[in-house]
Every structure is written in structure tokens, then in C-alpha cells.
Coordinates of C-alpha atoms and ligand atoms in Angstrom, one line a residue:
X597 CA -4.1 70.3 83.5
X598 CA -2.1 67.3 82.4
X599 CA 0.9 67.5 80.1
X600 CA 0.9 65.0 77.3
X601 CA 3.7 62.5 76.7
X602 CA 4.1 62.7 72.9
X603 CA 5.7 59.9 70.8
X604 CA 6.5 60.4 67.1
X605 CA 6.1 57.5 64.7
X606 CA 7.6 57.9 61.2
X607 CA 5.4 56.0 58.7
X608 CA 5.4 55.6 54.9
X609 CA 7.6 57.9 52.9
X610 CA 7.5 61.1 55.1
X611 CA 4.5 61.0 57.3
X612 CA 4.5 61.4 61.1
X613 CA 1.8 59.9 63.3
X614 CA 1.8 60.9 66.9
X615 CA 0.8 59.1 70.1
X616 CA -0.6 61.5 72.7
X617 CA -0.5 59.8 76.1
X618 CA -2.4 61.3 79.1
X619 CA -0.9 59.3 81.9
X620 CA -3.2 60.4 84.8
X621 CA -6.3 59.2 83.0
X622 CA -4.6 56.4 81.1
X623 CA -5.7 57.6 77.7
X624 CA -3.8 57.5 74.5
X625 CA -4.7 59.1 71.2
X626 CA -3.2 58.5 67.8
X627 CA -3.0 61.8 65.8
X628 CA -3.7 61.3 62.1
X629 CA -2.9 57.6 61.8
X630 CA -2.0 57.2 58.1
X631 CA -1.7 53.4 58.7
X632 CA -2.5 51.0 61.5
X633 CA 0.3 48.5 61.8
X634 CA 3.2 50.8 62.9
X635 CA 0.8 52.4 65.3
X636 CA -0.2 49.2 67.0
X637 CA 3.5 48.2 67.2
X638 CA 4.4 51.5 68.8
X639 CA 1.5 51.2 71.3
X640 CA 2.8 47.7 72.2
X641 CA 6.3 49.0 72.7
X642 CA 5.1 51.9 74.9
X643 CA 2.7 49.7 76.8
X644 CA -0.1 52.2 76.0
X645 CA -3.7 51.3 75.1
X646 CA -5.3 53.2 72.2
X647 CA -8.5 55.0 73.4
X648 CA -8.8 57.8 70.8
X649 CA -7.9 58.9 67.3
X650 CA -7.7 62.7 66.5
X651 CA -7.9 63.6 62.9
X652 CA -6.9 67.0 61.4
X653 CA -8.3 66.4 57.9
X654 CA -9.7 63.8 55.5
X655 CA -6.7 63.0 53.3
X656 CA -5.9 59.3 53.3
X657 CA -2.4 59.8 54.6
X658 CA -4.0 61.1 57.8
X659 CA -7.1 58.8 58.2
X660 CA -5.9 55.7 56.4
X661 CA -5.5 53.7 59.6
X662 CA -8.8 54.9 61.3
X663 CA -11.0 51.9 60.7
X664 CA -8.5 49.2 61.3
X665 CA -7.4 50.8 64.5
X666 CA -11.0 51.2 65.6
X667 CA -11.7 47.6 64.9
X668 CA -8.6 46.5 66.7
X669 CA -9.0 48.7 69.8
X670 CA -12.6 50.1 69.9
X671 CA -11.1 53.6 70.1
X672 CA -13.2 56.7 69.7
X673 CA -12.6 58.9 66.6
X674 CA -12.6 62.7 66.8
X675 CA -12.7 64.9 63.7
X676 CA -14.1 68.1 62.1
X677 CA -17.9 68.5 62.2
X678 CA -17.8 70.2 58.7
X679 CA -15.9 67.2 57.3
X680 CA -17.8 64.4 59.1
X681 CA -18.9 62.8 55.9
X682 CA -15.3 62.0 54.9
X683 CA -13.6 61.2 58.2
X684 CA -13.9 57.3 58.4
X685 CA -15.5 56.1 61.6
X686 CA -16.0 59.5 63.2
X687 CA -17.7 59.4 66.6
X688 CA -17.2 62.9 68.0
X689 CA -17.4 66.0 65.9
X690 CA -15.6 69.2 66.9
X691 CA -15.6 72.7 65.4
X692 CA -13.8 76.0 65.7
X693 CA -13.4 77.4 69.2
X694 CA -14.4 74.2 70.9
X695 CA -12.4 72.5 73.6
X696 CA -11.6 68.8 73.3
X697 CA -10.5 67.1 76.5
X698 CA -8.3 64.0 76.4
X699 CA -8.7 63.4 80.1
X700 CA -6.9 66.2 81.8
X701 CA -5.2 67.4 78.6
X702 CA -7.2 70.1 77.0
X703 CA -7.1 70.9 73.3
X704 CA -8.3 74.1 71.7
X705 CA -9.8 73.2 68.3
X706 CA -9.3 75.7 65.5
X707 CA -10.7 75.5 62.0
X708 CA -7.9 76.3 59.5
X709 CA -9.1 75.9 55.9
X710 CA -6.7 76.3 53.0
X711 CA -5.1 72.9 52.5
X712 CA -8.6 71.3 52.7
X713 CA -11.9 73.0 53.5
X714 CA -12.5 71.1 56.7
X715 CA -9.0 71.2 58.2
X716 CA -8.7 71.6 62.0
X717 CA -5.8 71.8 64.4
X718 CA -5.5 70.8 68.0
X719 CA -3.6 73.2 70.3
X720 CA -2.7 71.6 73.6
X721 CA -1.8 74.9 75.4
X722 CA -0.4 73.4 78.6
X723 CA 1.8 71.0 76.6
X724 CA 3.0 73.7 74.3
X725 CA 2.0 71.5 71.4
X726 CA 0.2 72.3 68.2
X727 CA -0.9 69.4 66.0
X728 CA -1.4 71.2 62.7
X729 CA -1.6 68.4 60.1
X730 CA -0.8 69.8 56.7
X731 CA -1.5 73.5 57.5
X732 CA 2.0 74.7 58.6
X733 CA 5.2 72.7 58.0
X734 CA 8.7 73.4 59.2
X735 CA 9.8 76.2 56.9
X736 CA 6.7 75.6 54.7
X737 CA 2.9 75.4 54.5
X738 CA 0.3 73.0 53.0
X739 CA -0.5 73.1 49.3
X740 CA -3.9 74.5 48.3
X741 CA -5.7 71.2 47.5
X742 CA -9.2 72.5 48.2
X743 CA -9.0 76.0 49.6
X744 CA -7.8 79.4 48.5
X745 CA -4.6 81.3 49.3
X746 CA -6.7 83.8 51.2
X747 CA -8.1 81.0 53.4
X748 CA -4.7 79.5 54.1
X749 CA -3.2 82.9 54.8
X750 CA -6.0 83.7 57.3
X751 CA -5.5 80.3 58.9
X752 CA -1.7 80.7 59.2
X753 CA -2.3 84.1 60.7
X754 CA -4.4 82.4 63.4
X755 CA -1.6 80.0 64.2
X756 CA 1.0 82.8 64.2
X757 CA -0.9 84.3 67.1
X758 CA 0.1 81.4 69.4
X759 CA 3.1 81.7 71.7
X760 CA 6.7 81.4 70.3
X761 CA 7.4 78.4 72.5
X762 CA 4.6 76.4 70.8
X763 CA 6.0 73.2 69.3
X764 CA 4.8 72.6 65.7
X765 CA 3.9 69.0 65.3
X766 CA 3.2 68.9 61.6
X767 CA 2.4 65.7 59.7
X768 CA 5.3 65.4 57.3
X769 CA 9.1 65.5 57.1
X770 CA 9.3 68.1 54.4
X771 CA 11.7 70.3 56.1
X772 CA 14.8 70.0 53.9
X773 CA 12.9 70.6 50.7
X774 CA 11.0 73.5 52.2
X775 CA 14.3 75.0 53.4
X776 CA 15.8 74.7 49.9
X777 CA 12.9 76.8 48.6
X778 CA 13.0 79.2 51.5
X779 CA 16.7 79.9 50.7
X780 CA 15.8 80.6 47.1
X781 CA 13.5 83.5 48.2
X782 CA 15.4 84.7 51.3
X783 CA 19.1 83.8 50.9
X784 CA 20.2 86.7 53.1
X785 CA 18.3 85.5 56.2
X786 CA 21.0 84.4 58.6
X787 CA 18.6 82.5 60.9
X788 CA 17.4 80.5 57.9
X789 CA 20.9 79.8 56.7
X790 CA 22.0 78.4 60.0
X791 CA 18.7 76.5 60.5
X792 CA 19.3 74.8 57.1
X793 CA 22.8 73.7 58.2
X794 CA 21.3 72.0 61.3
X795 CA 18.5 70.4 59.2
X796 CA 21.0 69.1 56.7
X797 CA 23.1 67.6 59.4
X798 CA 20.1 65.9 61.1
X799 CA 18.7 64.5 57.8
X800 CA 22.1 63.1 56.9
X801 CA 21.8 61.0 60.0
X802 CA 18.1 60.3 59.4
X803 CA 17.0 62.3 62.4
X804 CA 13.6 63.9 62.5
X805 CA 13.5 67.7 62.3
X806 CA 9.9 67.9 63.6
X807 CA 8.7 69.4 65.9
X808 CA 10.1 72.9 65.5
X809 CA 9.2 76.0 67.6
X810 CA 6.7 78.6 66.3
X811 CA 9.3 81.3 67.2
X812 CA 11.8 79.6 64.9
X813 CA 9.1 79.4 62.1
X814 CA 8.5 83.1 62.5
X815 CA 12.2 83.8 61.8
X816 CA 12.7 81.3 58.9
X817 CA 9.4 80.2 57.3
X818 CA 8.9 82.3 54.2
X819 CA 5.1 81.7 54.3
X820 CA 5.0 83.5 57.6
X821 CA 7.3 86.3 56.4
X822 CA 5.5 88.4 53.7
X823 CA 6.8 91.5 55.5
X824 CA 10.4 90.5 54.8
X825 CA 11.9 93.2 52.5
X826 CA 14.3 90.6 51.0
X827 CA 11.4 88.3 50.0
X828 CA 9.4 91.2 48.6
X829 CA 12.4 92.2 46.5
X830 CA 13.1 88.7 45.3
X831 CA 9.6 88.1 44.1
X832 CA 9.2 91.6 42.7
X833 CA 6.3 92.7 44.9
X834 CA 7.2 95.7 47.0
X835 CA 4.8 97.3 49.4
X836 CA 1.8 95.1 48.6
X837 CA -0.5 93.6 51.2
X838 CA 0.5 90.5 53.0
X839 CA -2.0 88.3 51.2
X840 CA -0.7 89.2 47.7
X841 CA 2.8 88.5 48.8
X842 CA 1.8 85.2 50.5
X843 CA -0.1 84.2 47.3
X844 CA 2.9 84.8 45.1
X845 CA 5.2 82.9 47.5
X846 CA 2.7 80.0 47.4
X847 CA 2.6 80.1 43.5
X848 CA 6.4 80.1 43.4
X849 CA 6.5 77.1 45.7
X850 CA 4.1 75.2 43.4
X851 CA 6.4 75.9 40.4
X852 CA 9.4 74.9 42.4
X853 CA 7.6 71.6 43.3
X854 CA 6.8 71.0 39.6
X855 CA 10.4 71.3 38.7
X856 CA 11.6 69.2 41.6
X857 CA 9.1 66.4 41.3
X858 CA 10.2 64.8 44.6
X859 CA 8.5 67.7 46.5
X860 CA 4.8 67.6 47.2
X861 CA 3.6 70.3 49.5
Ligands
LIG1162 ZN1 -3.2 66.5 53.5
LIG1163 FE1 -0.6 64.9 54.4

């Protein structure tokens, strides 16, 4: 099993595209290429040749570069079988429970509906890397653009079952805004307070806060913490089931976004 060499490319306002390089086989995949030019530039800088595109879901800020990259490089495009009609240029369809091998680097594919119906993630176990698109963010989660809160909660529960040392390669730099909301529902969480200080310091210097570790998300991401008594108290839902509490946290985040119009997810 080969470990991936992972390169992060910040594009557009707050998107991250990743290059996944499998050195033994000489393969390189672009994960959710929102655009093509910065990806081609990064490939040139690295001296890597694009062989694949891996998509998590159909939104344009994830597939926008697909066709131009395919035309420029002849790469093979991998995406969700259930969303094949809206993944531009798709060649290989994958679904829940399948393995996708980028040379010797093995990804477990999981279907995680909620943000969109056909959202999938790629978990490269041996590289401790989860490419989760817009499902889980640092201190946040995706908005419900097609799915239900129940679907997204079930999906997040699947991801929470992965090891603590899993690096969460999400698709957006939303961390600071997410953390501001997180503090509003769990101000007494010391791990959260200290994480936010680190995040603020990094963002002041323009440094990326992604990836984070799943263990860190467990301790600080309010969407993974419906069992926190402080959160339950803050939102006025004591001793209810996790789904009801998660749903209310998601509702509150939507209201928070509406007030702070610079926030999207
Ligand atoms: Zn999206
Ligand atoms: Fe997105």
C-alpha cells in the first residue's frame, strides 16, 4: 500500500483542490478541481502528470475544471454512480463500499448524502486521509442543499467511526466562520477556545487551517457533539435524541449564515 503525496491548491474565494500523487505508479489525481488553470500550474510546478480526477459531488465549485482538464491531459474521471448524469466527463462510476485504487493507494468509497443526494467521500486508510468534499468541514458541516438533516447526521456518524488520526481534507476554508458559530453554542469548551486562537493566528497570516484531525473535530466541531450538555442547554433541547439536537444546531447555523451573509455553509 502506497502513501499518497498530497498537495493543496487554494482556488477561487475559499475552495481547496488537492493533488494526490502516487509516486510508485506515477499517477496523479486532482480531487474536486473547481477550475483548471491553477491545477495545471500546480502540476507543472510539481512535475506531475494528471492521470485522474476524483469528484465528491456535482456542484460546480467541485467539477468546474473537469472537462478542460480532461481535454488538456486525457485524464480519467471518477465519480458517484448515482450522480453519473451530473458529473461532467465521468468515466468510472463508484458507489458505497467499493474500493478505488489509484495505483497502490487504496480508497474506500462511502456514500454520504445530506449536502447533495449523491455525495461520496474517498478514505485513503493507509495515508490517514479522508477527502470529504462538503460533508464535514473544520468545526462545521455542509449545508442541506439537497438532502435532509437525518441523511447528513447518518453520514457524519459514518465518518465519525474513522480513526482519530484521520486527516480531514475538506473542500473549503470555512474554519474561522465555523468556529465563530461553534463558540456561540459551546463557549465553555476549552479545546474549542484554544483551537480558535490557533485558527485566528493562522488566518491572520493567510495560512490554511485544513486538513484537521478527526480527533480534533470530535472535541470541537459542534455538529459532531449533540451529546455535549453545554450545547444542549444553549439550544434548549435537553435529553433529546442526537438527530433532533443535530437538526437544531444545523437550523441555528443556517440562521447564523443568514445574518452573517459572508458565510455560506
Ligand atoms: Zn457543494
Ligand atoms: Fe463546495
